Coordinates of C-alpha atoms in Angstrom, one line a residue:
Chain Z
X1412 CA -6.9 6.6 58.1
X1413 CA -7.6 5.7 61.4
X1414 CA -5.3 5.6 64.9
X1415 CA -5.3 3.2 67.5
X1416 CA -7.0 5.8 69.5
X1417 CA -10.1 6.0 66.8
X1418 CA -10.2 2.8 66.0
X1419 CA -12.1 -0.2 67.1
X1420 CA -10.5 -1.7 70.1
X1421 CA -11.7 -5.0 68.8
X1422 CA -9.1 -5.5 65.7
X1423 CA -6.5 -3.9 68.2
X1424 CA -7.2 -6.9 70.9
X1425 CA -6.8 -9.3 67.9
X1426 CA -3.0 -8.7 67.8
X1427 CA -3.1 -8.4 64.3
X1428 CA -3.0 -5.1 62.7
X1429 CA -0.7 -3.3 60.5
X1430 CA 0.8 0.1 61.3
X1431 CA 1.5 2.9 59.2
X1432 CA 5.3 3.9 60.8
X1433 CA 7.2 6.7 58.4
X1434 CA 7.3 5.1 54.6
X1435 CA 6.9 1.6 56.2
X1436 CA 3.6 -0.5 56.5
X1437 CA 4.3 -3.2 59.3
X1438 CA 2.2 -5.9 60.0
X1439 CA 2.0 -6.8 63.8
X1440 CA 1.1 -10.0 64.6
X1441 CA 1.3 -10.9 68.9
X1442 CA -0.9 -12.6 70.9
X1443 CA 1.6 -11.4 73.7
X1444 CA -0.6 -8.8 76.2
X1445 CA 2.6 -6.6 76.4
X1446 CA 3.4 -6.2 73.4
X1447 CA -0.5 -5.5 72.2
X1448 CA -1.0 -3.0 74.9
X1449 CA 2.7 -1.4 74.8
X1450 CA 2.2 -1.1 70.9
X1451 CA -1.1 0.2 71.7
X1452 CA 0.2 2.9 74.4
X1453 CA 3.5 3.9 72.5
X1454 CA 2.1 3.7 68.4
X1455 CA -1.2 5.4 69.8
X1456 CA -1.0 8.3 67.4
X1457 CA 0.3 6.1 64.0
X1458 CA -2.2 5.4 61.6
X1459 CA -3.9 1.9 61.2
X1460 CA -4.5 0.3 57.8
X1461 CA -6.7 -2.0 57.0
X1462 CA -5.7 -5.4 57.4
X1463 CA -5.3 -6.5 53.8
X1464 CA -2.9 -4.0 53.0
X1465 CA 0.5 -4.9 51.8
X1466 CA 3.0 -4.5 54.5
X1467 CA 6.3 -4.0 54.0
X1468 CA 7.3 -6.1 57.1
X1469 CA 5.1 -8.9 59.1
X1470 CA 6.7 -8.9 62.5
X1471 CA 5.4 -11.8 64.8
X1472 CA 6.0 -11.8 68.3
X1473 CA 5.4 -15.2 70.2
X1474 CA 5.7 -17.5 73.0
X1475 CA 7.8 -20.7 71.8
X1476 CA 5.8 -24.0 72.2
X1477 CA 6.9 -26.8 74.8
X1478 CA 8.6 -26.2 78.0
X1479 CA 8.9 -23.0 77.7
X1480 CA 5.8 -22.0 78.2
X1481 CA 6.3 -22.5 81.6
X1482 CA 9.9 -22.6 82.9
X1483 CA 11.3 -19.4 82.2
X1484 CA 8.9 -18.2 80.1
X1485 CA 10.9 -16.8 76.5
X1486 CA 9.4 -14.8 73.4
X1487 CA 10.5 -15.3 69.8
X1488 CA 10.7 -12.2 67.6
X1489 CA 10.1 -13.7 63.6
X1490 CA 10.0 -11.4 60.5
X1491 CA 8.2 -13.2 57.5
X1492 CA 8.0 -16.4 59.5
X1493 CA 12.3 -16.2 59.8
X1494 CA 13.7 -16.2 63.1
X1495 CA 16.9 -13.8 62.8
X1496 CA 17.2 -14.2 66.9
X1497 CA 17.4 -16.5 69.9
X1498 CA 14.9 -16.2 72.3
X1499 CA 14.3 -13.5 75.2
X1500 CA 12.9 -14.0 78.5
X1501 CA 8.9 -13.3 77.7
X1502 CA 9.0 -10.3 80.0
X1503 CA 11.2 -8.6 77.0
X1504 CA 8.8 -8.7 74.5
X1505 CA 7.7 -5.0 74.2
X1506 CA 11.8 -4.2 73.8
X1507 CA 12.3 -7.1 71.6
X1508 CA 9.9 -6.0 69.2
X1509 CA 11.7 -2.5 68.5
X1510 CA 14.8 -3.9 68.4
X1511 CA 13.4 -6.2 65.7
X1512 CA 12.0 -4.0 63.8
X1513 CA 14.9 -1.7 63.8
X1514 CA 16.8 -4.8 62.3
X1515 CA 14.2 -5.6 59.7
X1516 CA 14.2 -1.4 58.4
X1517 CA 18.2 -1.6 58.5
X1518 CA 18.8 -4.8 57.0
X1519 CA 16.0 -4.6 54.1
X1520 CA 15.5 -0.7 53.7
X1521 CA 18.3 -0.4 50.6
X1522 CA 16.4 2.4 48.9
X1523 CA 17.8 4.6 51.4
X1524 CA 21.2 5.3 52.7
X1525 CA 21.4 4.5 56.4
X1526 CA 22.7 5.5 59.5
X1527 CA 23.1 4.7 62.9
X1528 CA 21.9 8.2 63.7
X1529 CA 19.5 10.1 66.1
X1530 CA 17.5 12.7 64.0
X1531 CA 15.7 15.8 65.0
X1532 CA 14.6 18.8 62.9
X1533 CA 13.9 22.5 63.7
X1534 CA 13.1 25.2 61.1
X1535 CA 12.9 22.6 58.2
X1536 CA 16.6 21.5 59.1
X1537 CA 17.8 18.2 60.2
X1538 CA 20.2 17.7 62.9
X1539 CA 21.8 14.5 62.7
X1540 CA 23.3 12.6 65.9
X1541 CA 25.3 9.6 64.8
X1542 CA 27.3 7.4 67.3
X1543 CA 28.0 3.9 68.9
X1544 CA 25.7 2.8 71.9
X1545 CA 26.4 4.7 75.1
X1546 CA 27.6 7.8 73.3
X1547 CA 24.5 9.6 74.2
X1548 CA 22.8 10.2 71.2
X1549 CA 19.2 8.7 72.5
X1550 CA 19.7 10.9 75.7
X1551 CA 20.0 14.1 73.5
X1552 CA 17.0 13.4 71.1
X1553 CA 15.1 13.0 73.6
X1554 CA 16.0 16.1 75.3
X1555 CA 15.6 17.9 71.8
X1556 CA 12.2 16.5 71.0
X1557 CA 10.9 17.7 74.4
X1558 CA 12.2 21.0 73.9
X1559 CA 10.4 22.1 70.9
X1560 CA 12.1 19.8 67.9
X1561 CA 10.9 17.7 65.5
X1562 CA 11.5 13.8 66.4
X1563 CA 12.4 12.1 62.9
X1564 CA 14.3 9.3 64.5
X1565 CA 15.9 8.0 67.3
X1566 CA 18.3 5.2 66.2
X1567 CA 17.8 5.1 61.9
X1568 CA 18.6 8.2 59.8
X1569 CA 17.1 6.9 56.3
X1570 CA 18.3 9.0 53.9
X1571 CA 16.6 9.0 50.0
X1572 CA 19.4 8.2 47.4
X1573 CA 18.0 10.3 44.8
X1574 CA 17.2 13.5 46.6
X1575 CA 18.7 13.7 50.0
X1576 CA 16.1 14.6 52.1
X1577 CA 15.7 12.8 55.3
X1578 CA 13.0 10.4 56.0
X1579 CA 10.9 10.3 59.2
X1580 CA 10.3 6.8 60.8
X1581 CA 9.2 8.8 64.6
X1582 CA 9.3 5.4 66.6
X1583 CA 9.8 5.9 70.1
X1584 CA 12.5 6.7 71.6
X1585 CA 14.8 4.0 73.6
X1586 CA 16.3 5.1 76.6
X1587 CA 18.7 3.1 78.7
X1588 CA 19.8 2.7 82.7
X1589 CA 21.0 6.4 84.4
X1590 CA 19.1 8.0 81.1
X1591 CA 16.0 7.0 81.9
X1592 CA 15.8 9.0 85.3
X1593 CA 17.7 11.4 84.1
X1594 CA 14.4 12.5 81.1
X1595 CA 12.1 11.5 83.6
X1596 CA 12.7 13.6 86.0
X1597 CA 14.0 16.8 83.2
X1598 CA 10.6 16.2 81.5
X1599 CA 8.0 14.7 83.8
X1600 CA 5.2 15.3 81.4
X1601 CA 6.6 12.6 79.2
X1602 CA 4.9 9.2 78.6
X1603 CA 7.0 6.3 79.3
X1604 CA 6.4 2.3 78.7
X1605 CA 7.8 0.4 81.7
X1606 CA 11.4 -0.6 82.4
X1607 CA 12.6 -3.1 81.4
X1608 CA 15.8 -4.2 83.2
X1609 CA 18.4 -7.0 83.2
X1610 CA 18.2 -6.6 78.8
X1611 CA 21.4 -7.3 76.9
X1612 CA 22.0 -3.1 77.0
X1613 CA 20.9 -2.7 80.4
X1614 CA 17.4 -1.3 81.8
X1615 CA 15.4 0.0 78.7
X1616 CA 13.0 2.4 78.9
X1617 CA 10.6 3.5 75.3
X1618 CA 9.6 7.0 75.2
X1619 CA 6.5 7.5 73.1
X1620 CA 7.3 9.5 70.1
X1621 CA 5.5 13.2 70.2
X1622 CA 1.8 13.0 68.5
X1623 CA 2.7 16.3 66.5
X1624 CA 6.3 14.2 65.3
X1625 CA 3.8 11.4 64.2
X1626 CA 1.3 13.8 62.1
X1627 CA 4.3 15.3 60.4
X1628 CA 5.7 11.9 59.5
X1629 CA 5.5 12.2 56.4
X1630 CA 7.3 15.8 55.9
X1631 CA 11.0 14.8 55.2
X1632 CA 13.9 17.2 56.2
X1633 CA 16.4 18.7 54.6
X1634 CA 19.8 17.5 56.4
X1635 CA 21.9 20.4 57.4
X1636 CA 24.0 19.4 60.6
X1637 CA 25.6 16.3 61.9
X1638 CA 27.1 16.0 65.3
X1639 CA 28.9 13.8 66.9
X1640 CA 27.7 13.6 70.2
X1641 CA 30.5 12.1 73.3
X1642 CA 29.0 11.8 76.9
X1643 CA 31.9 12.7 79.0
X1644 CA 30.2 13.7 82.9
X1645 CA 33.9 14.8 84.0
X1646 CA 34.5 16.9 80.6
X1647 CA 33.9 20.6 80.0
X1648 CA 30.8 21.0 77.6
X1649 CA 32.7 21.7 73.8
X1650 CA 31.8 21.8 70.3
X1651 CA 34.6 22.0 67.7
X1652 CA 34.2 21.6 63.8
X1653 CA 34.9 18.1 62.6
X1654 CA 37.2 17.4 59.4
X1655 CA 34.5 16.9 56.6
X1656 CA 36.4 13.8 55.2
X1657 CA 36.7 12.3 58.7
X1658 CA 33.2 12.4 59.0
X1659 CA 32.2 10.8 55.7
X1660 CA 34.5 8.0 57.3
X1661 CA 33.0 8.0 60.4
X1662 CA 29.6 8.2 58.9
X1663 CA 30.3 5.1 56.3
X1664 CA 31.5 3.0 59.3
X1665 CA 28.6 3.7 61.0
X1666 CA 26.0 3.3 58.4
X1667 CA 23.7 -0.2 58.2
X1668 CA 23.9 -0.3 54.5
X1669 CA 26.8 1.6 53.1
X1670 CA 29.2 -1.2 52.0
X1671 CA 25.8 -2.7 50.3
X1672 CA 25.2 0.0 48.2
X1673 CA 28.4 0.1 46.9
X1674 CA 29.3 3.6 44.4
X1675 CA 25.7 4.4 45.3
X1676 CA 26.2 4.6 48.7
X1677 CA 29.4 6.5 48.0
X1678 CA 27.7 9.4 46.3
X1679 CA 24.9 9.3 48.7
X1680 CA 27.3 10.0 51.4
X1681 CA 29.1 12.3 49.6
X1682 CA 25.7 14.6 48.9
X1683 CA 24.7 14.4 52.6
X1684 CA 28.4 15.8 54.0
X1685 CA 28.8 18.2 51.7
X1686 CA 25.6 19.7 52.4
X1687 CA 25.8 19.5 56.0
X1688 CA 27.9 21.4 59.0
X1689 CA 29.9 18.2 60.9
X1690 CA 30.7 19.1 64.5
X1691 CA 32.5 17.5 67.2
X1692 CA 30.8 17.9 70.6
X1693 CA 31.1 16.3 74.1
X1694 CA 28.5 17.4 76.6
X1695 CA 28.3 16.4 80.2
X1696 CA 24.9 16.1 81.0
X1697 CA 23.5 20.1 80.4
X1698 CA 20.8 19.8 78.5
X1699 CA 20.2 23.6 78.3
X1700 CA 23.6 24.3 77.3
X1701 CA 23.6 21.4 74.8
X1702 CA 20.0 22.6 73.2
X1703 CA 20.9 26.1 73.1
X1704 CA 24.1 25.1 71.3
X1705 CA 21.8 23.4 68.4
X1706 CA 19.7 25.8 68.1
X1707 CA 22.4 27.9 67.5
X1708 CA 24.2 25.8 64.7
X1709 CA 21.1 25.1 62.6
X1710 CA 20.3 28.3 63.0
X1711 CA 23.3 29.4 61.2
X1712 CA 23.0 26.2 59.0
X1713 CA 19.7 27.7 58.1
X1714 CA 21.2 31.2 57.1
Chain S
X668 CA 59.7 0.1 36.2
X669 CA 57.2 2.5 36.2
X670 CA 53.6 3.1 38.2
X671 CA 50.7 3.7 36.6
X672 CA 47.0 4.2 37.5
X673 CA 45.7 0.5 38.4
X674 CA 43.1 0.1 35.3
X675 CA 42.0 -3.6 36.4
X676 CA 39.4 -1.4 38.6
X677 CA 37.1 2.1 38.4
X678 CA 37.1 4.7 40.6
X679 CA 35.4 7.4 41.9
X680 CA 36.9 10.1 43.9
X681 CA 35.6 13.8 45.7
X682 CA 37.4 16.2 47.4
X683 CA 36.2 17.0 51.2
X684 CA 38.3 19.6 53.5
X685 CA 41.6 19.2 50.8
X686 CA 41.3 15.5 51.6
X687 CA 40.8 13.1 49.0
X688 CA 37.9 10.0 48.8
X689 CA 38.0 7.6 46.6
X690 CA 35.6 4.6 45.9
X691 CA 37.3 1.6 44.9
X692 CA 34.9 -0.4 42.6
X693 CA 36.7 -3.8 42.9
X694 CA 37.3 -3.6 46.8
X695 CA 34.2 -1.8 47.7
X696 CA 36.3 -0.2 49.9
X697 CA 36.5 3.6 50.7
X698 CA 39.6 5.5 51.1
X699 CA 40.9 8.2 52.4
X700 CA 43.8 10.4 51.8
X701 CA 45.3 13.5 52.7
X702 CA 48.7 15.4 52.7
X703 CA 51.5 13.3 50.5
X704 CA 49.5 10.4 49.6
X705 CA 46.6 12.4 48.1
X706 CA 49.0 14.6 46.1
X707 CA 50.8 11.2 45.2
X708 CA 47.7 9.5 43.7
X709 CA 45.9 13.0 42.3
X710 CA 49.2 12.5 39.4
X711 CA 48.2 9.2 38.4
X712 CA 44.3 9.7 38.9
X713 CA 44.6 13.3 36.9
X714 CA 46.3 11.6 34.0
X715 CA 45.2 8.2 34.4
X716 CA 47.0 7.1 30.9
X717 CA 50.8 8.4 32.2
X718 CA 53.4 6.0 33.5
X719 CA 56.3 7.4 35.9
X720 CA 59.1 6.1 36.8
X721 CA 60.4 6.8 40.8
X722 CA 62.9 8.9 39.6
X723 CA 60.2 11.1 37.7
X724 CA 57.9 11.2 40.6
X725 CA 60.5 12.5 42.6
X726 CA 61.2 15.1 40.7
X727 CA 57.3 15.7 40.1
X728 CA 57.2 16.0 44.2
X729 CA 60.1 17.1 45.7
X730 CA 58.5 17.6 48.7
X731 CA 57.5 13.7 49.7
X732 CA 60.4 12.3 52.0
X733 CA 59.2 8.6 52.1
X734 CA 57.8 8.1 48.3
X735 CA 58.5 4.4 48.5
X736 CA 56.4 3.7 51.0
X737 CA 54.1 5.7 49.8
X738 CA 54.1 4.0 46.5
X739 CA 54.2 0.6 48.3
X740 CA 50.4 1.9 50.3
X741 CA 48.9 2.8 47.1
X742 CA 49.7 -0.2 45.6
X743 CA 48.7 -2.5 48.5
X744 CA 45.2 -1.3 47.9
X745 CA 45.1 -1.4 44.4
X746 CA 45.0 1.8 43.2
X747 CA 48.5 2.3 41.8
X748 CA 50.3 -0.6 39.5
X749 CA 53.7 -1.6 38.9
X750 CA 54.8 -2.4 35.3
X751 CA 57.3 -3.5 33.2
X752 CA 58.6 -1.4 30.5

């Protein structure tokens, strides 16, 4: 299988090509010149399937007919021809497209568990990150993938129902307003798409995902760890063990598909906490302390 | 009057950190108990074909202060039923 960086820039410029991302194939279909080269850029190191293969998801990102086309330009984000969302404005539709997609995997993907979870994994261990938006789970992946561990995801932990294990989807990672300087400048070596600003969450920023997280995307992970990560820039850095049975609650509340997979999802959730070490931890922007601290816990995990 | 386990549904239950889950299969809903309300239900889920009276489950758990309300929770999400004897 090819990569966009092997492959003929001719099918790429076509806008229509399907992407091997994880267990997913996704059929992209744009005309939109940010979204072809941004795709391009960020999905450089994903394999490229032939265009007759069967895709799990046929994304379309377009410019609405009529008016629009002119005054305030907007884009439309469809999945099988459906339009789950209003409009953005057009210079959105790099953004648009991962939030999209992260929609169509969370709403449709019901052969795994999932959660609203950064994952990263070091010594064959996952470390899970779940949380609410702003809690600065994105900020801490990012962090953790630059600094030696294995991106698995940034915003979907899919976990497989029958044995566990933790599926890689290694999309890029979305980064939002002080966070985006804030990995910039820690890691300058990093590639970045542009910002985005004045978005529903804020400025966006999209990391691209580690080529060596993208080779490995198909090696799942054994989850070992979950932490709930707090942002707190006034608070002393801590990290206390969390009640077991809070987390499963916590976990459930914040999981896509829990309450659709009914007894299923139940034992699936039951399987991952039981396995894993559940931490509390609220960091104030030290990345050293905060990575030594993981390495540390799934270390012991690992034991 | 006596409480008994509510058989209209199924449930499935694991212990995490002494606290006790249990799926509801009619509610879909996921509950969580700990301290007095998890030794409460572990009688009726333990012997799921026994019926006690409040008198009996007071003497079964002297330690409970507030049973009734207790009993009136469990009930409220249906895992606990009242019937007539």
């Amino acid at each position: 299988m090819l990569n966009f960086r092997q492959n003929d820039s001719k099918l790429i410029k076509t806008g229509q090509f399907v992407l091997k991302i994880g267990p997913f194939n996704v059929r992209v279909d744009s005309a939109i010149e940010s979204v072809i080269s941004g795709v391009s850029f960020l999905y450089e190191d994903f394999p490229l399937l032939a265009n007759d293969n069967f895709a799990d998801y046929y994304v379309r990102i377009y410019s609405p007919s009529g008016v629009r086309r002119f005054w305030r330009k907007q884009v439309h984000f469809a999945f099988d021809q459906y339009r789950p969302f209003k409009p953005l404005p057009y210079q959105q539709a790099l953004p648009f497209f991962e939030w999209g997609l992260n929609w169509c995997i969370s709403g449709y993907a019901h052969q795994y568990l999932i959660i609203h979870s950064a994952v990263v994994e070091k010594y064959g261990r996952a470390l899970i990150l779940p949380g609410e938006p702003g809690s600065g789970k994105s900020t801490l992946c990012s962090a953790l993938v630059n600094s030696g561990w294995r991106l698995l995801s940034d915003e979907l932990t899919l976990i497989e129902r029958e044995s566990g294990f933790i599926v890689p989807v290694p999309r890029p990672v979305s980064l939002k307003n002080e966070s985006i300087d804030l990995i910039q400048s820690s890691f300058p070596d990093v590639f970045f798409s542009a910002t985005f600003h004045d978005t529903t969450k804020g400025s966006v920023a999209l990391m691209k995902p580690p080529a060596d997280s993208v080779k490995r995307m198909m090696d799942k992970a054994l989850p070992a760890v979950v932490v709930f990560p707090k942002y707190q820039q006034d608070k002393d850095f801590s990290v206390t063990q969390f009640n077991k049975a809070e987390a499963f609650m916590k976990l459930a509340e914040l999981s896509f598909n829990y309450p659709v997979l009914g007894a299923d999802g139940f034992e699936s959730l039951y399987q991952l906490v039981n396995q894993c070490q559940t931490f509390d931890f609220v960091y104030n922007g030290n990345f050293e302390k905060a990575i030594n601290c993981f390495e540390q816990l799934i270390l012991e995990a690992s034991e | 009057m006596k409480w008994q386990l509510d058989h209209q549904f199924d449930f499935q239950q694991h212990t995490l950190s002494k606290n006790l889950l249990i799926y509801h299969s009619g509610s879909g809903a996921t509950h969580l108990l700990s301290g007095d309300s998890k030794m409460l239900f572990k009688l009726f889920i333990d012997q799921p074909d026994l019926k006690f009276s409040k008198d009996e489950l007071c003497l079964r758990l002297l330690d409970i202060e507030s049973i009734d309300a207790m009993l009136t929770k469990l009930q409220s999400l249906h895992l606990i039923q009242l019937i007539e004897e």
